[in-house]
CSV table of C-alpha atoms and ligand atoms in Angstrom, one decimal:
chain,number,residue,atom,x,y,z
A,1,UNK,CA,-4.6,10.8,-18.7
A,2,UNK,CA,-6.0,15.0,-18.4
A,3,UNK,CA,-6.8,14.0,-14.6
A,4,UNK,CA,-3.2,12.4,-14.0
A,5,UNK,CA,-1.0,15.4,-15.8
A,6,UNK,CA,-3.7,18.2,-14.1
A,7,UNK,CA,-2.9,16.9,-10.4
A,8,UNK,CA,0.8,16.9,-11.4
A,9,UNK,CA,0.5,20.3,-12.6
A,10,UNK,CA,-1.4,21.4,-9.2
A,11,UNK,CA,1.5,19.6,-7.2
A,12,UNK,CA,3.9,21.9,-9.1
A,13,UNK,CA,1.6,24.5,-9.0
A,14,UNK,CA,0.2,24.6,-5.4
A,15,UNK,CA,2.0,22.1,-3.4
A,16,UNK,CA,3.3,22.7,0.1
A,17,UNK,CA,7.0,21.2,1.5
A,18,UNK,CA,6.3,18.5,3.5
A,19,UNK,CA,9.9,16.9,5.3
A,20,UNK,CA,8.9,13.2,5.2
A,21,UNK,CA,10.8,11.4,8.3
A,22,UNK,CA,10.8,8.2,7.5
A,23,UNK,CA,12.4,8.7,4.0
A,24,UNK,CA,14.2,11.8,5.1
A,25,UNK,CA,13.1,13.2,1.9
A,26,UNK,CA,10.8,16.6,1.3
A,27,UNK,CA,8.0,16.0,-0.5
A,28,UNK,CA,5.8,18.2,-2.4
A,29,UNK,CA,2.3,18.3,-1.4
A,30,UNK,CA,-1.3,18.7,-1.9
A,31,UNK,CA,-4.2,16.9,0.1
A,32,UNK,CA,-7.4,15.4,-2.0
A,33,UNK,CA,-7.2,14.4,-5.7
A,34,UNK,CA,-10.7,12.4,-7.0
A,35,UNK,CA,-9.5,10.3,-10.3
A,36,UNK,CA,-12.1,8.3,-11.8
A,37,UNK,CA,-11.9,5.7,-14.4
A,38,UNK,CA,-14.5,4.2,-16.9
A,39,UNK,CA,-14.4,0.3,-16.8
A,40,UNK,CA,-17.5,0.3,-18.7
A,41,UNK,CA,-16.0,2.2,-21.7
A,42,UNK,CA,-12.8,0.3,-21.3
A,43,UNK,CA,-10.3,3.8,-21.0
A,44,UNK,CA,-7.4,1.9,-20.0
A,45,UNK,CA,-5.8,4.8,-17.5
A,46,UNK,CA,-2.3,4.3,-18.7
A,47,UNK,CA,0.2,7.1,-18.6
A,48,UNK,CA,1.5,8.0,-22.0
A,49,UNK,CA,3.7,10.9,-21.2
A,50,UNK,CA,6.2,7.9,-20.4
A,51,UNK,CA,6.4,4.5,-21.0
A,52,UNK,CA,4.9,2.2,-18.3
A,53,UNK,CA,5.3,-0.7,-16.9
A,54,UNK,CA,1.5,-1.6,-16.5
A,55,UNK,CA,1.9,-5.4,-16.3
A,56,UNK,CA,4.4,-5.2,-13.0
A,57,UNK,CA,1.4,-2.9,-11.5
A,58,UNK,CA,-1.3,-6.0,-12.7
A,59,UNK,CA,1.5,-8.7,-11.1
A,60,UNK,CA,2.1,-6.6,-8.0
A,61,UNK,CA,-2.2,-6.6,-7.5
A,62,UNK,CA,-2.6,-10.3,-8.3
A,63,UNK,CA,0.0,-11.0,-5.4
A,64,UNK,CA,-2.2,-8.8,-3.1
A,65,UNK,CA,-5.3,-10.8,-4.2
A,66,UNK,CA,-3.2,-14.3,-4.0
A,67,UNK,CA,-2.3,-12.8,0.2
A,68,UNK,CA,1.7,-13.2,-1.0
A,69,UNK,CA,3.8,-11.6,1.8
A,70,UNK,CA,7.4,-12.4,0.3
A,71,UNK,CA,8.8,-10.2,-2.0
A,72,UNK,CA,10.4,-13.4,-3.7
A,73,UNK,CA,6.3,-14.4,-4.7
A,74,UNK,CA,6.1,-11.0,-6.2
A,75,UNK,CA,9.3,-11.7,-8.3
A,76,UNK,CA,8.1,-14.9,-9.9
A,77,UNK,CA,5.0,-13.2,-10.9
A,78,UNK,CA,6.8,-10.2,-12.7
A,79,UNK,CA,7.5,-7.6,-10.3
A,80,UNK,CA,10.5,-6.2,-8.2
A,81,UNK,CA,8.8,-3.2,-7.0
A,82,UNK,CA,8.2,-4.9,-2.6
A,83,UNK,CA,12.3,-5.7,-3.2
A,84,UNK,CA,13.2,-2.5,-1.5
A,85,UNK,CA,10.8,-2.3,1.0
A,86,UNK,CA,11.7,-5.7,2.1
A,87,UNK,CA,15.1,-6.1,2.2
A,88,UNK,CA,17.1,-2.3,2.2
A,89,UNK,CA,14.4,-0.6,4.3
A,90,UNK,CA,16.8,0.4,8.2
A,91,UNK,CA,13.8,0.3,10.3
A,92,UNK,CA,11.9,-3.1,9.0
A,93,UNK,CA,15.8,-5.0,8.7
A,94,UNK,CA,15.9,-4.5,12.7
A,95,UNK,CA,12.5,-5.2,13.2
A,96,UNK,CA,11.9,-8.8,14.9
A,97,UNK,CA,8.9,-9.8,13.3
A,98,UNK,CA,10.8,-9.5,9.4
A,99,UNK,CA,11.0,-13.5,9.3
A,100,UNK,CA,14.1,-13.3,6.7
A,101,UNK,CA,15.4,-12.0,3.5
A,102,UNK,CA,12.2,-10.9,1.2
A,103,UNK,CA,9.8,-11.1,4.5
A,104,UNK,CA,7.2,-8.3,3.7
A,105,UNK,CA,5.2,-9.2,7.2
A,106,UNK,CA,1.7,-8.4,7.6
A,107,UNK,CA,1.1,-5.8,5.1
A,108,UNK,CA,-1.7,-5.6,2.0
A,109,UNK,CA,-3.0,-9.0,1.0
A,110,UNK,CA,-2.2,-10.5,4.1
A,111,UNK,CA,-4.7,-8.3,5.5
A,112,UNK,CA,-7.1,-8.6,2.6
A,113,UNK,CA,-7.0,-12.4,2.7
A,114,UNK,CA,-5.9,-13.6,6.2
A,115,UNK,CA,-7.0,-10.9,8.8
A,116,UNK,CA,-6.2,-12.3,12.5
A,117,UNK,CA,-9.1,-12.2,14.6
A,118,UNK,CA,-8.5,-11.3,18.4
A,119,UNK,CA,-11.0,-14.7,19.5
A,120,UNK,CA,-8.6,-17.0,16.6
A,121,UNK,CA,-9.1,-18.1,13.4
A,122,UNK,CA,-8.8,-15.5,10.3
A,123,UNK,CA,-11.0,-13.6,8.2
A,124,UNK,CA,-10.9,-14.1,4.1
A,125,UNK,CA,-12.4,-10.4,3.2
A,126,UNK,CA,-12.0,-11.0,-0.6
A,127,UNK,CA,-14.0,-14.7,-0.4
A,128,UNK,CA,-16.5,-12.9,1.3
A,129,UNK,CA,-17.1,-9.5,-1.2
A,130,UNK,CA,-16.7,-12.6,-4.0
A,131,UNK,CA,-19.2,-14.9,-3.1
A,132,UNK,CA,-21.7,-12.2,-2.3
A,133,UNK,CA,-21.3,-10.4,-5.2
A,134,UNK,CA,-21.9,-13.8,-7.3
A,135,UNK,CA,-25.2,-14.0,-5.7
A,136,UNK,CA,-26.1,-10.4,-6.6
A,137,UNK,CA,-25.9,-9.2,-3.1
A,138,UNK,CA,-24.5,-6.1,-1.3
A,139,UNK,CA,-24.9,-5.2,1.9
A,140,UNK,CA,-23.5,-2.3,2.0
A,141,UNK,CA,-20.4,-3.2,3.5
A,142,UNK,CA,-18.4,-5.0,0.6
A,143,UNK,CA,-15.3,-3.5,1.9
A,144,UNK,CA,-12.0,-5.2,1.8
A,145,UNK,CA,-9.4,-3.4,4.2
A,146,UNK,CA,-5.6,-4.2,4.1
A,147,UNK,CA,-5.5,-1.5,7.0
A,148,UNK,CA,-4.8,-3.0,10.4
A,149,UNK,CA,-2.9,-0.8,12.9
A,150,UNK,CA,-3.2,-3.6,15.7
A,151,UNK,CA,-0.2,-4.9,13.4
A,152,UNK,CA,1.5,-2.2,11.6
A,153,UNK,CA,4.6,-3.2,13.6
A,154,UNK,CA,4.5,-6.7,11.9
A,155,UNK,CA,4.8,-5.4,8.0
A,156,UNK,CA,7.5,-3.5,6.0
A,157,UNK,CA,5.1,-0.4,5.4
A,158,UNK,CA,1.8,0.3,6.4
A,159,UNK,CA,-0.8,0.3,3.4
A,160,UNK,CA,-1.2,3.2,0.7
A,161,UNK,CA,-4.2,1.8,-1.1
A,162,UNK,CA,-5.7,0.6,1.7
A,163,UNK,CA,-9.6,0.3,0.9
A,164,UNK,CA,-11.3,-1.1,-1.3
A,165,UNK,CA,-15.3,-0.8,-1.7
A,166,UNK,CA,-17.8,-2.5,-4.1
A,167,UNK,CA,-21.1,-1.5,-5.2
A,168,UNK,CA,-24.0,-3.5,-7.4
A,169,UNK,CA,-26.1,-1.2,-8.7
A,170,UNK,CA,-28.6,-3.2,-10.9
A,171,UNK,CA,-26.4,-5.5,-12.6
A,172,UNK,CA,-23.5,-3.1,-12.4
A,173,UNK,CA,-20.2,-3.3,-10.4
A,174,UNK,CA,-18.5,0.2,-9.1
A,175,UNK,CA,-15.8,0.4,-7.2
A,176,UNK,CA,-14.6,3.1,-4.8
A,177,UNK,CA,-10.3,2.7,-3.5
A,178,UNK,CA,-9.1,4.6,-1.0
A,179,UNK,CA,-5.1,5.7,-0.7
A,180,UNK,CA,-3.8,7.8,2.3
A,181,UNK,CA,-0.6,8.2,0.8
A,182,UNK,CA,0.6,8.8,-3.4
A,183,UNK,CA,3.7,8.5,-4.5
A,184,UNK,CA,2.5,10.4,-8.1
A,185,UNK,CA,5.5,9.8,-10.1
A,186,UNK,CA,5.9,5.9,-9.4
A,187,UNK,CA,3.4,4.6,-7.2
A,188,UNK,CA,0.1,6.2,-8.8
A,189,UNK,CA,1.2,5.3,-12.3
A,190,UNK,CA,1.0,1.5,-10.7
A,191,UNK,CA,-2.0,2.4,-8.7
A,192,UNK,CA,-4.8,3.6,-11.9
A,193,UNK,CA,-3.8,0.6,-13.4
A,194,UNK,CA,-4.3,-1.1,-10.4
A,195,UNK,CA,-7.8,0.2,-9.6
A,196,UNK,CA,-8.9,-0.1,-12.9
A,197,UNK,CA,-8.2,-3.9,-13.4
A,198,UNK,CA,-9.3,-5.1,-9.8
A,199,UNK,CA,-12.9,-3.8,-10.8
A,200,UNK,CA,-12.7,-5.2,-14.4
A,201,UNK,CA,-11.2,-8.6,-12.7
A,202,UNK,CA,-14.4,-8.8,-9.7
A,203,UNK,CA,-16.7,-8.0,-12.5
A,204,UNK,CA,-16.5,-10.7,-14.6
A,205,UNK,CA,-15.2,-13.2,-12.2
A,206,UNK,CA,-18.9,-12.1,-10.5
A,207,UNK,CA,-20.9,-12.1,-13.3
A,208,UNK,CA,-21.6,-8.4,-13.6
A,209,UNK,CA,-20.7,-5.8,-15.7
A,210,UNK,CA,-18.6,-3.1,-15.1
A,211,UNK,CA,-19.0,0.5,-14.4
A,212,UNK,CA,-16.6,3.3,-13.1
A,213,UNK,CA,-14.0,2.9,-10.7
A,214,UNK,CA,-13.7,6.0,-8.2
A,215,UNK,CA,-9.7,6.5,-6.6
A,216,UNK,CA,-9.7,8.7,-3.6
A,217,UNK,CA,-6.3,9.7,-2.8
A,218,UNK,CA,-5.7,11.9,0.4
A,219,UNK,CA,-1.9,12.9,0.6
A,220,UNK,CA,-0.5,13.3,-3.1
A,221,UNK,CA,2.9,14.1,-3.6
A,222,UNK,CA,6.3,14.5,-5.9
A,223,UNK,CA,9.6,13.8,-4.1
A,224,UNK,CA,12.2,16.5,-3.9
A,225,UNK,CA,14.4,14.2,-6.7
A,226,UNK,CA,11.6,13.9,-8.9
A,227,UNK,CA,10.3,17.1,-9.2
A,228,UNK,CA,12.8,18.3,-11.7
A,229,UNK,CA,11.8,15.1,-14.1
A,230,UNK,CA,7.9,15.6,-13.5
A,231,UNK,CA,8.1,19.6,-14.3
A,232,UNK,CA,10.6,19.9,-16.8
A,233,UNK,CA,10.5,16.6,-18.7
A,234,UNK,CA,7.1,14.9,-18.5
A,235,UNK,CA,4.8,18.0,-17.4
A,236,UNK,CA,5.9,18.9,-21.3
A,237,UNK,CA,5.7,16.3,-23.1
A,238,UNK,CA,1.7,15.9,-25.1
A,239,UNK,CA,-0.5,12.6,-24.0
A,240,UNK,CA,-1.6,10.1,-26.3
A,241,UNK,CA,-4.8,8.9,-26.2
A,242,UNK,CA,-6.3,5.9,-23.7
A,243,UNK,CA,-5.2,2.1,-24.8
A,244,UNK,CA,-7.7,-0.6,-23.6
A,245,UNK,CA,-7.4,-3.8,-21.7
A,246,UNK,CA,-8.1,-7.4,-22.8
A,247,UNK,CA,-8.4,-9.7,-19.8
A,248,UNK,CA,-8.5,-13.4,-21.1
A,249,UNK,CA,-11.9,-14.6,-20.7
A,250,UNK,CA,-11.2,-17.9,-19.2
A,251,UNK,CA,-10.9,-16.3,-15.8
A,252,UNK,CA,-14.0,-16.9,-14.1
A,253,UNK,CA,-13.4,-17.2,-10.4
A,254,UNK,CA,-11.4,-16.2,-7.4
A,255,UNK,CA,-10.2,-19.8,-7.6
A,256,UNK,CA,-8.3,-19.2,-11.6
A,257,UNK,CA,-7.2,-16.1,-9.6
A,258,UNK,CA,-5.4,-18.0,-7.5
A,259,UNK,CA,-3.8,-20.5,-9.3
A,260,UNK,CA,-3.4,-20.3,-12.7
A,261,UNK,CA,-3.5,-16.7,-14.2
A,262,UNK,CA,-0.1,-15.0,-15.2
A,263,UNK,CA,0.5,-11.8,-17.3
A,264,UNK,CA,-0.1,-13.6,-20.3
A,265,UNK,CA,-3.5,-13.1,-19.1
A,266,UNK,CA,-3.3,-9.2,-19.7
A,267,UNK,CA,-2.9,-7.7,-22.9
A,268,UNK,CA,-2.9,-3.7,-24.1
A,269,UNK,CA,-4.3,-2.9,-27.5
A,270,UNK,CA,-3.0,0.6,-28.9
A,271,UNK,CA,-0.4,1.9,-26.5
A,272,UNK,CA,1.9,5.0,-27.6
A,273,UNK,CA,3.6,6.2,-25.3
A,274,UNK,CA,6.4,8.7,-25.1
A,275,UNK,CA,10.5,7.8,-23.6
A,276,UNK,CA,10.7,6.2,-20.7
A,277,UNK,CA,11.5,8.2,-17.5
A,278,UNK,CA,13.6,6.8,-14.4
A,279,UNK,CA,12.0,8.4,-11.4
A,280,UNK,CA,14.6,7.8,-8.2
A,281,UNK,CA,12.7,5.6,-5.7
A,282,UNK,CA,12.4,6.5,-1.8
A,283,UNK,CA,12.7,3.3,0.5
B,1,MHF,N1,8.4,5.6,-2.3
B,1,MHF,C1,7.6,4.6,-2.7
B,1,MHF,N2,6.8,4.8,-3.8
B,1,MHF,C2,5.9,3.9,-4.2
B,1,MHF,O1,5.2,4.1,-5.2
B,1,MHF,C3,5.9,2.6,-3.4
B,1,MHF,C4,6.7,2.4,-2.3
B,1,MHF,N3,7.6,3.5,-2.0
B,1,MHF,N4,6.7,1.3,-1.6
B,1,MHF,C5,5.7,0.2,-1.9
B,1,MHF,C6,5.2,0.2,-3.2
B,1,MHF,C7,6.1,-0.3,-4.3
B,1,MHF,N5,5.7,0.4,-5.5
B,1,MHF,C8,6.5,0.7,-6.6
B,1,MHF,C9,7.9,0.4,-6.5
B,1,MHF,C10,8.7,0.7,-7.6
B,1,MHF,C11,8.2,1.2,-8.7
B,1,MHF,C12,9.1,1.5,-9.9
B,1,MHF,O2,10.3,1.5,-9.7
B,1,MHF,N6,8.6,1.7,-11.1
B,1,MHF,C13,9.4,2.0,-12.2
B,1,MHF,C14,9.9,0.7,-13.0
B,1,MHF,C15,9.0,-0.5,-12.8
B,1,MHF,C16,9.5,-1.7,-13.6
B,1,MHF,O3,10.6,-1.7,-14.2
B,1,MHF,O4,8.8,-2.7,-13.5
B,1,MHF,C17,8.6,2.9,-13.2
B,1,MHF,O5,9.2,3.5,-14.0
B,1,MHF,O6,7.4,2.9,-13.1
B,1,MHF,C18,6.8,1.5,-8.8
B,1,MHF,C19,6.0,1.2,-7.7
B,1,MHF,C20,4.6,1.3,-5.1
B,1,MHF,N7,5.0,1.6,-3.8
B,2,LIG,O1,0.6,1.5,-3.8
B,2,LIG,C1,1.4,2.3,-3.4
B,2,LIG,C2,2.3,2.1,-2.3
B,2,LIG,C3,3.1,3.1,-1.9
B,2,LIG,N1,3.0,4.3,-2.4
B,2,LIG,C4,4.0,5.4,-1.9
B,2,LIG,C5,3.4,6.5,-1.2
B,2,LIG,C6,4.6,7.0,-0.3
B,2,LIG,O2,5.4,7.8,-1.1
B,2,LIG,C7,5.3,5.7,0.0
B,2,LIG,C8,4.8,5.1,1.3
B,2,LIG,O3,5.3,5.9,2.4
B,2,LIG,P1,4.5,6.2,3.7
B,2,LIG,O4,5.5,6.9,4.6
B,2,LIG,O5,4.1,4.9,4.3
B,2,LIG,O6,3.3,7.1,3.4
B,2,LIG,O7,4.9,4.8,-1.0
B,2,LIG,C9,2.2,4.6,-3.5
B,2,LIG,O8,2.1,5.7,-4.0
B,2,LIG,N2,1.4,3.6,-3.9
């Protein structure tokens, strides 16, 4: 929680304006934050200086893993955060690839579990970082990359989060995620949880334990109407200390993943958390 309210603090502190054109909203901004997150010790990375909404940020990764590309999919799991982006955003409503109402196109898990390849056919990245972690291998390259710019025309936004790289050391799983682009107020609230889960999730669908989960954000920012709420109302308020995760045992494959799981899967032990704050949302 320190890491979160210290890169805040260093927007508020040190940030530069940055006029963002596609939102037509300034931005404050600093470039590089390194968050880390201990799986093994099970520090949940919730925020407690408000309340969140951690099991919308678990439903919204499950529909990345499950390749969902309609906003409508990421409703019936528990999540209205890709309604926006889908359906009020100028740019993607003209576009001709948005196939109808809650078409998100080509974006994140569409990428991650159905990347077009220029000779035909598709490439399952996640089936292929799962079945070779399973047999205790990595080569080095178990990468799964939602960022494709030979179709960034096809999708509702290009990828924040947009790598994701494993690592067996031993009989331990690490994780490194990459994000070009942090909303800190809304989207990285979503995003910790995010990380954090994905490598507890691949770990013991894999067989492994886990270890620490390393988020590498490049462009971090606080939107001009949330800057007010982040330095005057949350920046103030005192954390909590970490909750922790239970993840229902009985998922043991990419396969339960897929199918079955719901948030009933997910439960947080020892929350508190302070009000909730209503950050405005940029589309
Ligand atoms: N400007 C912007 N920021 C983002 O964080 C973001 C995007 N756009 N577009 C794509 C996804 C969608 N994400 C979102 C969208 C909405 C919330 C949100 O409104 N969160 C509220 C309430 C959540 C709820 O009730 O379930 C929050 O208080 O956290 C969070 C992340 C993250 N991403
Ligand atoms: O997982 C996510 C998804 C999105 N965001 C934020 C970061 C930006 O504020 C916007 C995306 O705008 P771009 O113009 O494409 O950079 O969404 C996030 O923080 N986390």
């Amino acid at each position: 929680m320190n890491q979160y309210l210290e890169l805040c603090q260093r927007i508020v502190d040190e940030g530069v304006w940055v006029t963002n054109e596609r939102t037509g909203k300034r931005c404050l901004t600093v470039i590089n934050a390194d968050l880390e997150y201990d799986v093994a010790g099970n520090a949940f990375p919730l925020i407690t200086t408000r309340k969140s909404y951690w099991k919308a940020a678990i439903a919204e990764f499950l529909g990345y893993i499950r390749g969902y590309d309609s906003a409508a999919d990421f409703r019936a799991l528990g999540c209205k955060t890709w309604d926006a982006n889908a359906n009020l955003n100028e740019a993607w409503l003209q576009n001709p690839h948005r196939k109808g109402e809650d078409d998100m196109g080509r974006v994140y898990g569409v990428q991650g579990r159905s990347w077009a390849k220029p000779d035909g056919g598709h490439v399952d990245q996640l089936r292929k970082v799962v079945d070779n972690l399973s047999r205790g291998v990595d080569d080095r390259g178990e990468i799964i990359s939602f960022y494709n710019p030979g179709e960034f025309h096809m999708g509702c936004l290009r990828p924040c989060m947009h790598t994701h790289n494993f690592s067996l050391l031993g009989d331990t799983l690490h994780l490194t995620s990459y994000q070009r682009s942090c909303d800190v107020p809304l989207g990285l609230n979503f995003n910790q949880v995010q990380v954090f889960t994905f490598l507890a999730l691949m770990a013991q669908i894999t067989g492994h334990k886990a270890g620490k989960a390393y988020h590498k954000i490049v462009n971090a920012h606080i939107y001009e109407d949330q800057l007010e709420l982040m330095r005057d109302v949350q920046l103030k308020r005192e954390p909590f200390d970490a909750p922790e995760l239970e993840i229902n045992p009985a998922i043991k494959s990419l396969e339960d993943l897929e199918t079955w799981v719901t948030l009933d899967d997910f439960k947080v032990h020892n929350y508190q958390h302070h009000d909730p704050i209503a950050y405005p949302f940029s589309v």
